[in-house]
PDB file of C-alpha atoms in Angstrom:
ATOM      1  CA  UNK X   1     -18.488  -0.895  49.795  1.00  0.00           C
ATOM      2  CA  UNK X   2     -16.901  -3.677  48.233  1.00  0.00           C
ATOM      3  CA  UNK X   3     -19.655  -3.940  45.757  1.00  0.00           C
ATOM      4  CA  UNK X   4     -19.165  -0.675  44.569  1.00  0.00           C
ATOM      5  CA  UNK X   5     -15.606  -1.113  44.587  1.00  0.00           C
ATOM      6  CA  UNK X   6     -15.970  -4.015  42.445  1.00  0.00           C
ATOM      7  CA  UNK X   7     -18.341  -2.201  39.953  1.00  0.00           C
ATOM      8  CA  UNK X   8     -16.108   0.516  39.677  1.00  0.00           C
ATOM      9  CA  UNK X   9     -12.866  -1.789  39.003  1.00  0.00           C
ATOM     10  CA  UNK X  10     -15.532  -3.314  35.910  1.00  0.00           C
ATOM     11  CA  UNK X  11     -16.276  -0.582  34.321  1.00  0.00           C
ATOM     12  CA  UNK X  12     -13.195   0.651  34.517  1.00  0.00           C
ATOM     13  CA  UNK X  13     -11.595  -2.422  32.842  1.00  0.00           C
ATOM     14  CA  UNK X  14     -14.631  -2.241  30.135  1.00  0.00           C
ATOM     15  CA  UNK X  15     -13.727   1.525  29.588  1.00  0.00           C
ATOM     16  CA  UNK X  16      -9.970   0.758  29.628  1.00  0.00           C
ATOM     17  CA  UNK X  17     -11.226  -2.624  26.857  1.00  0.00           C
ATOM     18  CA  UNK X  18     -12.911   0.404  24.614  1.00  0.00           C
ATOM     19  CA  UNK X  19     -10.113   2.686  24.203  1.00  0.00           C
ATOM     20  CA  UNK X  20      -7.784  -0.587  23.278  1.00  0.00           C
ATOM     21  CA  UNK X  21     -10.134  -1.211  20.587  1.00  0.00           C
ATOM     22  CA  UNK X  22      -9.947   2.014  19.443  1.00  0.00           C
ATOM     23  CA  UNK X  23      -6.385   1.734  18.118  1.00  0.00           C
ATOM     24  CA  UNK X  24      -5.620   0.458  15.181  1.00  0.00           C
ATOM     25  CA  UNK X  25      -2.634  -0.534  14.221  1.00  0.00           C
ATOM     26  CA  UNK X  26      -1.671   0.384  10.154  1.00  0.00           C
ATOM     27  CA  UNK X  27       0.959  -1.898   8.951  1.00  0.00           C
ATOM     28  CA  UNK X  28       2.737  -0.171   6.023  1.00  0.00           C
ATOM     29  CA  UNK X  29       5.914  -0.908   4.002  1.00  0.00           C
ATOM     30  CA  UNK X  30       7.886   2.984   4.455  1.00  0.00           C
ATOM     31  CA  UNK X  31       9.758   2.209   1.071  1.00  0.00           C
ATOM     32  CA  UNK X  32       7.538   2.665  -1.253  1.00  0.00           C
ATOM     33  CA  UNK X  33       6.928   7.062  -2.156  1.00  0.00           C
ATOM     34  CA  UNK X  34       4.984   8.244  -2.905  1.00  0.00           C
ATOM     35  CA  UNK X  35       2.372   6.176  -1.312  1.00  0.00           C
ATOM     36  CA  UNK X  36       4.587   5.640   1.605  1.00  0.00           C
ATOM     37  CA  UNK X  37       8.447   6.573   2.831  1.00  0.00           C
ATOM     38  CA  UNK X  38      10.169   7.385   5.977  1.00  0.00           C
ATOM     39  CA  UNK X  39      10.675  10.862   6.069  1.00  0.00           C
ATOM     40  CA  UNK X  40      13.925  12.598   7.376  1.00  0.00           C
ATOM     41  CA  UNK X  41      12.500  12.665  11.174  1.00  0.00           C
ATOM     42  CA  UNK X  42      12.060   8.751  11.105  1.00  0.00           C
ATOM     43  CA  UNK X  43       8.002   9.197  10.637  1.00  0.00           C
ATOM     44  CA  UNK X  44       5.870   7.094   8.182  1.00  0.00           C
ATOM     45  CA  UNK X  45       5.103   9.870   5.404  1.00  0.00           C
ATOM     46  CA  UNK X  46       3.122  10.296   1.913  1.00  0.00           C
ATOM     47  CA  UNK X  47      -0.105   9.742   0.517  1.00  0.00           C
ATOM     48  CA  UNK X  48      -0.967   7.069   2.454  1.00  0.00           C
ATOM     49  CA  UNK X  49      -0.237   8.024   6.221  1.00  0.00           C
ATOM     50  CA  UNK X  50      -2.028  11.419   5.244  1.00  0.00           C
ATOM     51  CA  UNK X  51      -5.154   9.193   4.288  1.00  0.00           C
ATOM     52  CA  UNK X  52      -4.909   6.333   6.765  1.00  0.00           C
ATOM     53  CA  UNK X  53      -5.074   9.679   9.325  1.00  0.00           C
ATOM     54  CA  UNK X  54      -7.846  10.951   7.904  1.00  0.00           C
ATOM     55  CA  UNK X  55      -9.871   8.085   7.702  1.00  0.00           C
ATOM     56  CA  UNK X  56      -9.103   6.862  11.329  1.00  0.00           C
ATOM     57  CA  UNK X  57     -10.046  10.314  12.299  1.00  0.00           C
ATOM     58  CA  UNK X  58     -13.737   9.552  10.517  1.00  0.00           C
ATOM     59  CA  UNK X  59     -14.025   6.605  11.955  1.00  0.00           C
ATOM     60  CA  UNK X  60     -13.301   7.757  15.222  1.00  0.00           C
ATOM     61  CA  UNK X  61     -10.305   5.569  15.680  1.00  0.00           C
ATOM     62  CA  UNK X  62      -6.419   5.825  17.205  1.00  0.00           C
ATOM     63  CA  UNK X  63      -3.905   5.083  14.061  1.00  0.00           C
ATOM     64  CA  UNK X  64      -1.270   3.578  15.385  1.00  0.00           C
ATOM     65  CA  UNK X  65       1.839   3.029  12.796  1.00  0.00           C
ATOM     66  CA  UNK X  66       4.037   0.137  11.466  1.00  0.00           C
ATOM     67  CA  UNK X  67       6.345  -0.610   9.391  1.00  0.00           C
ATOM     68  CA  UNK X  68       6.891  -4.515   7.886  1.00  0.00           C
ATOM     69  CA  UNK X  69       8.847  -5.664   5.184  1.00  0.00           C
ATOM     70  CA  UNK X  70       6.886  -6.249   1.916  1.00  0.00           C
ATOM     71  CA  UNK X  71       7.479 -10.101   1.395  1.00  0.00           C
ATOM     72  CA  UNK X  72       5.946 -10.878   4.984  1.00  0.00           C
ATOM     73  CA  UNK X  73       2.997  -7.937   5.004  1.00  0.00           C
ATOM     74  CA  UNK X  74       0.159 -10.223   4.723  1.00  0.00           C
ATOM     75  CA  UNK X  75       1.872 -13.486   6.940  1.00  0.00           C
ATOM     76  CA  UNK X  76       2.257 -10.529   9.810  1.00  0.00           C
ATOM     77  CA  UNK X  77      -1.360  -9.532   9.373  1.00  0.00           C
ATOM     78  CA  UNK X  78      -2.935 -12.389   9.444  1.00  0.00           C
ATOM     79  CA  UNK X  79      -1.051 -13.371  12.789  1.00  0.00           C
ATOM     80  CA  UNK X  80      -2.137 -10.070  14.627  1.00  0.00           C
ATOM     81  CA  UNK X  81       1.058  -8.035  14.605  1.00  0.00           C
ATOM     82  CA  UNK X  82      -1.075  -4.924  13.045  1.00  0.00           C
ATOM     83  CA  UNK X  83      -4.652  -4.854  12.060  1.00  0.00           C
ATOM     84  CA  UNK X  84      -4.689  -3.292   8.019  1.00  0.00           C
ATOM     85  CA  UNK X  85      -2.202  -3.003   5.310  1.00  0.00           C
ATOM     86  CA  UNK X  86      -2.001   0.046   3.915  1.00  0.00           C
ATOM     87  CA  UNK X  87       0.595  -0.106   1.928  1.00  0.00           C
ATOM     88  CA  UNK X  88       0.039   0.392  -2.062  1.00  0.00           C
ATOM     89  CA  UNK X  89      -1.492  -3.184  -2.359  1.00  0.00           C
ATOM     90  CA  UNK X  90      -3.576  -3.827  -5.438  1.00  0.00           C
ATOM     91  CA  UNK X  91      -6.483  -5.940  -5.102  1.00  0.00           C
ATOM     92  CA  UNK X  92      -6.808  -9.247  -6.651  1.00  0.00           C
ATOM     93  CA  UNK X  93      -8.263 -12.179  -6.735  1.00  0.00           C
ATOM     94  CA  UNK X  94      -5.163 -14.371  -4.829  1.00  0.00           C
ATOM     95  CA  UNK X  95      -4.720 -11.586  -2.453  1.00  0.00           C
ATOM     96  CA  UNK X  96      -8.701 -11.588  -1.627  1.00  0.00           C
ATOM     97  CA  UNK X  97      -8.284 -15.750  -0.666  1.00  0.00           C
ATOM     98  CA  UNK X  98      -6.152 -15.040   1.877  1.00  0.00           C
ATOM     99  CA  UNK X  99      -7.225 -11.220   3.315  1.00  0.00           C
ATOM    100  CA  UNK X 100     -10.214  -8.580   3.157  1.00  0.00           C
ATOM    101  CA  UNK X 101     -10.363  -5.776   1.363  1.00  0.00           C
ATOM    102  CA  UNK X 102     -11.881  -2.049   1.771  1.00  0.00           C
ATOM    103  CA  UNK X 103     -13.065  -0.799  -1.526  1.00  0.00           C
ATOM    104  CA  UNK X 104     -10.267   0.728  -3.745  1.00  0.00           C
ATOM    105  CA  UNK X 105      -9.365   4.072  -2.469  1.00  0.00           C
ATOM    106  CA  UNK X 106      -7.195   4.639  -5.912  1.00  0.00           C
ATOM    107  CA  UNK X 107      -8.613   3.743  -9.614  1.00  0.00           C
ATOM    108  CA  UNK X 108      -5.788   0.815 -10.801  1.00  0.00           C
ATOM    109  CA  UNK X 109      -2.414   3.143 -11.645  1.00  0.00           C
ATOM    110  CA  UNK X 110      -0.899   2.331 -14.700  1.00  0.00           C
ATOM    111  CA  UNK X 111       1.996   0.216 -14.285  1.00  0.00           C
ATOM    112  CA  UNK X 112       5.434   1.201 -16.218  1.00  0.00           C
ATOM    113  CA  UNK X 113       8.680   0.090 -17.635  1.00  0.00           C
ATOM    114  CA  UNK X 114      11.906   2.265 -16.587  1.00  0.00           C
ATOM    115  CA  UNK X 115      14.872   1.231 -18.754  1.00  0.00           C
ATOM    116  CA  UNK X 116      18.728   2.847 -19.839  1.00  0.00           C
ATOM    117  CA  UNK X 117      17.534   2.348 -23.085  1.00  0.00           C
ATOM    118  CA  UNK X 118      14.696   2.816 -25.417  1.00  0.00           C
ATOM    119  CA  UNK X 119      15.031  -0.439 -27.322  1.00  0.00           C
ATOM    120  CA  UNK X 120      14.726  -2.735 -24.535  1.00  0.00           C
ATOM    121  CA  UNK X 121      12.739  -6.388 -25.553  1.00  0.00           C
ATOM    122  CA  UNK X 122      10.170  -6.243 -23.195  1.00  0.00           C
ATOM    123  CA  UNK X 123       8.784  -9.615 -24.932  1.00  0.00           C
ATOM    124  CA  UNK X 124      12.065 -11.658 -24.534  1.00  0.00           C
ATOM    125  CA  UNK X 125      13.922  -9.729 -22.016  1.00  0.00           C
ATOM    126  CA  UNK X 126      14.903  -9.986 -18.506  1.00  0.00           C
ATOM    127  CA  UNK X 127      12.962  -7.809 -16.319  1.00  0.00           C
ATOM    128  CA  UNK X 128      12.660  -7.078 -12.589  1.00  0.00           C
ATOM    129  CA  UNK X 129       9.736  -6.693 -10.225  1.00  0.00           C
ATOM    130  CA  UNK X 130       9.490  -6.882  -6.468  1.00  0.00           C
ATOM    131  CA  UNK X 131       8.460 -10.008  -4.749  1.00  0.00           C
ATOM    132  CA  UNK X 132       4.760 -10.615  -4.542  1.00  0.00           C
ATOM    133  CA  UNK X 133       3.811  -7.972  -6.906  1.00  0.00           C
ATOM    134  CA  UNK X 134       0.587  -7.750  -9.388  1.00  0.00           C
ATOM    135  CA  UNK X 135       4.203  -6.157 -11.967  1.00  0.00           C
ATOM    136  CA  UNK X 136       5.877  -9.714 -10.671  1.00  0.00           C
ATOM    137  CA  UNK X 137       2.750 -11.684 -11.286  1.00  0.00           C
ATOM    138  CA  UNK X 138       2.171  -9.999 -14.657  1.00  0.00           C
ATOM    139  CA  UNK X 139       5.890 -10.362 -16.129  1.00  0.00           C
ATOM    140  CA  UNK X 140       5.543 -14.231 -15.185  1.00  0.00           C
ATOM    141  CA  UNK X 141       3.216 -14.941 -17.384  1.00  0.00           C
ATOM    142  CA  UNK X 142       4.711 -13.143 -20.762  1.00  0.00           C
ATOM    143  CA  UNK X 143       7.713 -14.323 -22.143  1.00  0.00           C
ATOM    144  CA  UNK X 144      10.066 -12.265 -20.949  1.00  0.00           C
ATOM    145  CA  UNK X 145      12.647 -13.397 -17.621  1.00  0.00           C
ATOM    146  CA  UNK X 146      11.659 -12.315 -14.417  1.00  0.00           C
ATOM    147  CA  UNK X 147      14.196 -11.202 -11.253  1.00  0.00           C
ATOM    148  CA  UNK X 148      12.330 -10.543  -8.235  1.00  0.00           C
ATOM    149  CA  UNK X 149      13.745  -8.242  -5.294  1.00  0.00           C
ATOM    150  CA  UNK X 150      12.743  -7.547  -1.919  1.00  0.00           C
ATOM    151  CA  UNK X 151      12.563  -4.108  -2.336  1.00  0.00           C
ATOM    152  CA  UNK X 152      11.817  -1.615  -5.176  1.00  0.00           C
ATOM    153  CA  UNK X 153      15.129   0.183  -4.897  1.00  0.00           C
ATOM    154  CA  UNK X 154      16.479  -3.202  -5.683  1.00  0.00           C
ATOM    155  CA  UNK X 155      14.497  -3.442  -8.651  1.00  0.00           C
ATOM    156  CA  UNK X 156      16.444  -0.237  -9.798  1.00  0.00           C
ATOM    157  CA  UNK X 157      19.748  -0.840  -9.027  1.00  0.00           C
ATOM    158  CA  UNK X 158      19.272  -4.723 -11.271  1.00  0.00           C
ATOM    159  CA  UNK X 159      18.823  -2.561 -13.795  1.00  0.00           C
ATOM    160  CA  UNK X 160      21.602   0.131 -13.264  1.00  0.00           C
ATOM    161  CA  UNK X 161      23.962  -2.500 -13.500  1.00  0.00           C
ATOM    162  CA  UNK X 162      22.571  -4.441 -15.801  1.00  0.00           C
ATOM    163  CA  UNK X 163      20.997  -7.531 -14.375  1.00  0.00           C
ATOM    164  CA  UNK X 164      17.721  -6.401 -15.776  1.00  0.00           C
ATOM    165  CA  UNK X 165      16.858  -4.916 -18.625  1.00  0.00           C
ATOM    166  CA  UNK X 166      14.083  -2.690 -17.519  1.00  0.00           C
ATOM    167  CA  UNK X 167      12.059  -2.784 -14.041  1.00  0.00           C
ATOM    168  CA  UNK X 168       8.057  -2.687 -14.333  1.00  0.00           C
ATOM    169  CA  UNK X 169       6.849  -0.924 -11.343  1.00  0.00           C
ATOM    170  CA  UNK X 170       3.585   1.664 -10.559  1.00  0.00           C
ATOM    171  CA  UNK X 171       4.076   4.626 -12.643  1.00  0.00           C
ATOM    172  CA  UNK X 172       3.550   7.094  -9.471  1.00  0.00           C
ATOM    173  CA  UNK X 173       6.633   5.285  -8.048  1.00  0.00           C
ATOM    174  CA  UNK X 174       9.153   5.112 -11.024  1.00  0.00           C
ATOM    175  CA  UNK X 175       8.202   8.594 -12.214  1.00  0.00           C
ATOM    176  CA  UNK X 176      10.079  10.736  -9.914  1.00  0.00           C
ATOM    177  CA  UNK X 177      13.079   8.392 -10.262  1.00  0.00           C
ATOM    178  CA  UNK X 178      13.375   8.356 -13.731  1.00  0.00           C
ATOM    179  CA  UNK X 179      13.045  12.091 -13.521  1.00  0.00           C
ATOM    180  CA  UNK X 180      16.079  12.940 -11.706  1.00  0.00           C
ATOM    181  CA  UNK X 181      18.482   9.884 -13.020  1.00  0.00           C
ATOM    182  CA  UNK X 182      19.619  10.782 -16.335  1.00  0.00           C
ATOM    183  CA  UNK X 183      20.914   7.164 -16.842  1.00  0.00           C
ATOM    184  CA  UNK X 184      16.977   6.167 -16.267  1.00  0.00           C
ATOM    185  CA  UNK X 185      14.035   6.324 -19.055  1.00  0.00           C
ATOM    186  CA  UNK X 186      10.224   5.843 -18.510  1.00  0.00           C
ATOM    187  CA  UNK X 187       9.210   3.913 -21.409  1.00  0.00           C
ATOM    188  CA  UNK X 188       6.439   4.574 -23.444  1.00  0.00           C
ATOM    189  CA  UNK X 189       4.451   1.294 -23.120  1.00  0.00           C
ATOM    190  CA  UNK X 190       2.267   1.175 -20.266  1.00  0.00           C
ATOM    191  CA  UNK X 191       0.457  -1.993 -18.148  1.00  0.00           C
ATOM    192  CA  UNK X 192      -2.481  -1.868 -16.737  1.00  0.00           C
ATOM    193  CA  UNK X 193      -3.331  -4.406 -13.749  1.00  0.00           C
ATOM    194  CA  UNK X 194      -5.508  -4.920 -11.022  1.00  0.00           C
ATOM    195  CA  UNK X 195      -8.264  -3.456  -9.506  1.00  0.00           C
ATOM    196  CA  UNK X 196      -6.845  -0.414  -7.844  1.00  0.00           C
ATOM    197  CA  UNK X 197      -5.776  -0.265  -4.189  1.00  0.00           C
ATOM    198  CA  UNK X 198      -7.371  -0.930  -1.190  1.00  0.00           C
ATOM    199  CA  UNK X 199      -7.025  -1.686   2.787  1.00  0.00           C
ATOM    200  CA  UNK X 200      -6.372  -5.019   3.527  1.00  0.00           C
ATOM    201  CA  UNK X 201      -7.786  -6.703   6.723  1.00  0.00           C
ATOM    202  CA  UNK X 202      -8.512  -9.885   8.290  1.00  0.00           C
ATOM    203  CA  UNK X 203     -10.879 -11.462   6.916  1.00  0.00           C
ATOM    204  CA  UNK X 204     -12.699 -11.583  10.580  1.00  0.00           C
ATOM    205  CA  UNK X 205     -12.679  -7.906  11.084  1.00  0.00           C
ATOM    206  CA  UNK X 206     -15.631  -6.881   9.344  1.00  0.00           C
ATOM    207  CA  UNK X 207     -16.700  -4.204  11.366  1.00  0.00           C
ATOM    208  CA  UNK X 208     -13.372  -2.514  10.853  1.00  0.00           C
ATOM    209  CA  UNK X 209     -13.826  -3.273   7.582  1.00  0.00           C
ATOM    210  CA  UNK X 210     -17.307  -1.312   7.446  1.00  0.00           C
ATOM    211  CA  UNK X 211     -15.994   1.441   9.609  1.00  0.00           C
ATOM    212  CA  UNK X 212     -13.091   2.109   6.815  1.00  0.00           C
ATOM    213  CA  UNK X 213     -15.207   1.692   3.994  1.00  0.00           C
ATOM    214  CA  UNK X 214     -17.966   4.492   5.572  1.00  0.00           C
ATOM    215  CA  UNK X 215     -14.868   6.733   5.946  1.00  0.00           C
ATOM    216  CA  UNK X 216     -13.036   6.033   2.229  1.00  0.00           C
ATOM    217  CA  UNK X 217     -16.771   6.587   0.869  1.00  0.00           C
ATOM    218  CA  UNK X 218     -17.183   9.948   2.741  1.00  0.00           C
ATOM    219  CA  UNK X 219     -14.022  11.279   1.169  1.00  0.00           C
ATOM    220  CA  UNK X 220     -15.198  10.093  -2.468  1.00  0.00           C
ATOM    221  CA  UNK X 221     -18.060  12.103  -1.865  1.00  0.00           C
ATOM    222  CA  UNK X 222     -16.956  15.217  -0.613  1.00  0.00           C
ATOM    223  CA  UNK X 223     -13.863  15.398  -2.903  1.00  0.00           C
ATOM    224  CA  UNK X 224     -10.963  14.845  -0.297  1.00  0.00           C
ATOM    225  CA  UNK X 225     -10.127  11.907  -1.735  1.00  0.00           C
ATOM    226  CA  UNK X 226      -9.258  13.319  -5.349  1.00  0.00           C
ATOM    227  CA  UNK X 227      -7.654  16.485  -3.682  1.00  0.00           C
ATOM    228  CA  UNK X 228      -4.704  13.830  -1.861  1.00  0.00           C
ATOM    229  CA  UNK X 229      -4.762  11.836  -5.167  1.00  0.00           C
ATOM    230  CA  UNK X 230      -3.833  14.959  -6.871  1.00  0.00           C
ATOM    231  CA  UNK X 231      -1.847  16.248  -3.762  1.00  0.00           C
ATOM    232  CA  UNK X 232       0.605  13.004  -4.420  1.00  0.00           C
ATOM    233  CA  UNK X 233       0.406  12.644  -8.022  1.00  0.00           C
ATOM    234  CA  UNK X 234      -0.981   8.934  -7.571  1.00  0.00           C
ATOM    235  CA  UNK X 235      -2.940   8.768 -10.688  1.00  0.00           C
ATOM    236  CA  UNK X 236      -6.670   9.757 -11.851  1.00  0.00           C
ATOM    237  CA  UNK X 237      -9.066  10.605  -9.443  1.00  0.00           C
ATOM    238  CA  UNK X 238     -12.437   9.259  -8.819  1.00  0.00           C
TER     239      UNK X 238
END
């Protein structure tokens, strides 16, 4: 009897093991639409929690959801507190030394300048970025002055009153913005940087990394994937 009981407390413990493995946690940044936001009920919303749903529902996982600050997003993955970013993050090289990444699940969006004024020097000027940005990264190496922020509504307010001259940011995000603030203009010179956007992981977790790369290739093939681009108005489709 005790043997039994003793095989039943294991396999209960391995089955309790499985479903703990089964959750993944999805770090995201909520501040960022309309990849990802907090919605009015206090849920992670947008493009991205609709896809990082779908694709741990094809790989047979339990999305779990949380929200870090941008600046810390890959410290707090590396040190366990969730298990991908999913969070608009471009793929580069200097990212890649440090995490994993899925393939891209968007084609690179073109990045753009909002402004109050059309005749901004983008060559000389001072313009503002978040922290730890590919638009951050890019503006440091021109000649114009860079102002990083923490978040991207700071990057809009520097330039509302007037500690920046324009903010570079990804089209998707500064459309809508400069769309309903008349004091705002999307400029017409466009960047375009990076490799597109993809899940980042640990660089250990390479059969989570397989599983979400089986699922993001499943929706490139049967058009899901282009139908939420469109849905969000990220950018081209695949």
């Amino acid at each position: 009897m005790k043997s039994i009981l003793l095989t039943t407390a294991a396999m209960a413990m391995t089955a309790g093991m499985a479903m703990a493995q089964d959750v993944v946690r999805m770090g995201t940044e909520g501040a960022y639409p309309p990849y990802n936001f907090i919605n009015d009920a206090g849920e992670v919303d947008g493009f991205e929690r609709e896809l990082g749903d779908e694709l741990c529902a094809r790989a047979e996982l339990t999305c779990e959801w949380v929200t870090n600050e941008w600046d810390s997003i890959i410290p707090n993955l590396v040190s366990g507190n969730y298990d991908t970013i999913i969070a608009g993050m471009s793929i580069t090289d200097e990212r890649d030394e440090v995490i994993d990444f899925t393939q891209n699940y968007t084609l690179p969006d073109p990045s753009a300048y909002v402004a109050m004024s059309a005749d901004v020097d983008l060559e000389g000027g001072v313009l503002a970025a978040q922290a730890n940005t590919i638009q951050a990264a890019f503006i440091a190496e021109t000649g114009a002055t860079l102002v990083e922020f923490a978040t991207p509504e700071e990057t809009i307010a520097a330039v509302k009153n007037g500690e920046a001259d324009a903010v570079l940011a990804d089209k998707a995000f500064l459309t809508p913005i400069a769309d309903e603030d008349a004091d705002l203009m999307m400029l017409d010179k466009e960047e375009l940087i990076g490799g597109g956007i993809g899940l980042g992981l640990r660089e250990s977790d390479t059969e989570l990394k397989e599983k979400f790369d089986a699922a993001i290739t499943s929706m490139k093939e049967d058009g899901s994937l282009n139908a939420l681009i469109a849905k969000w108005e990220i950018g081209d489709g695949f």
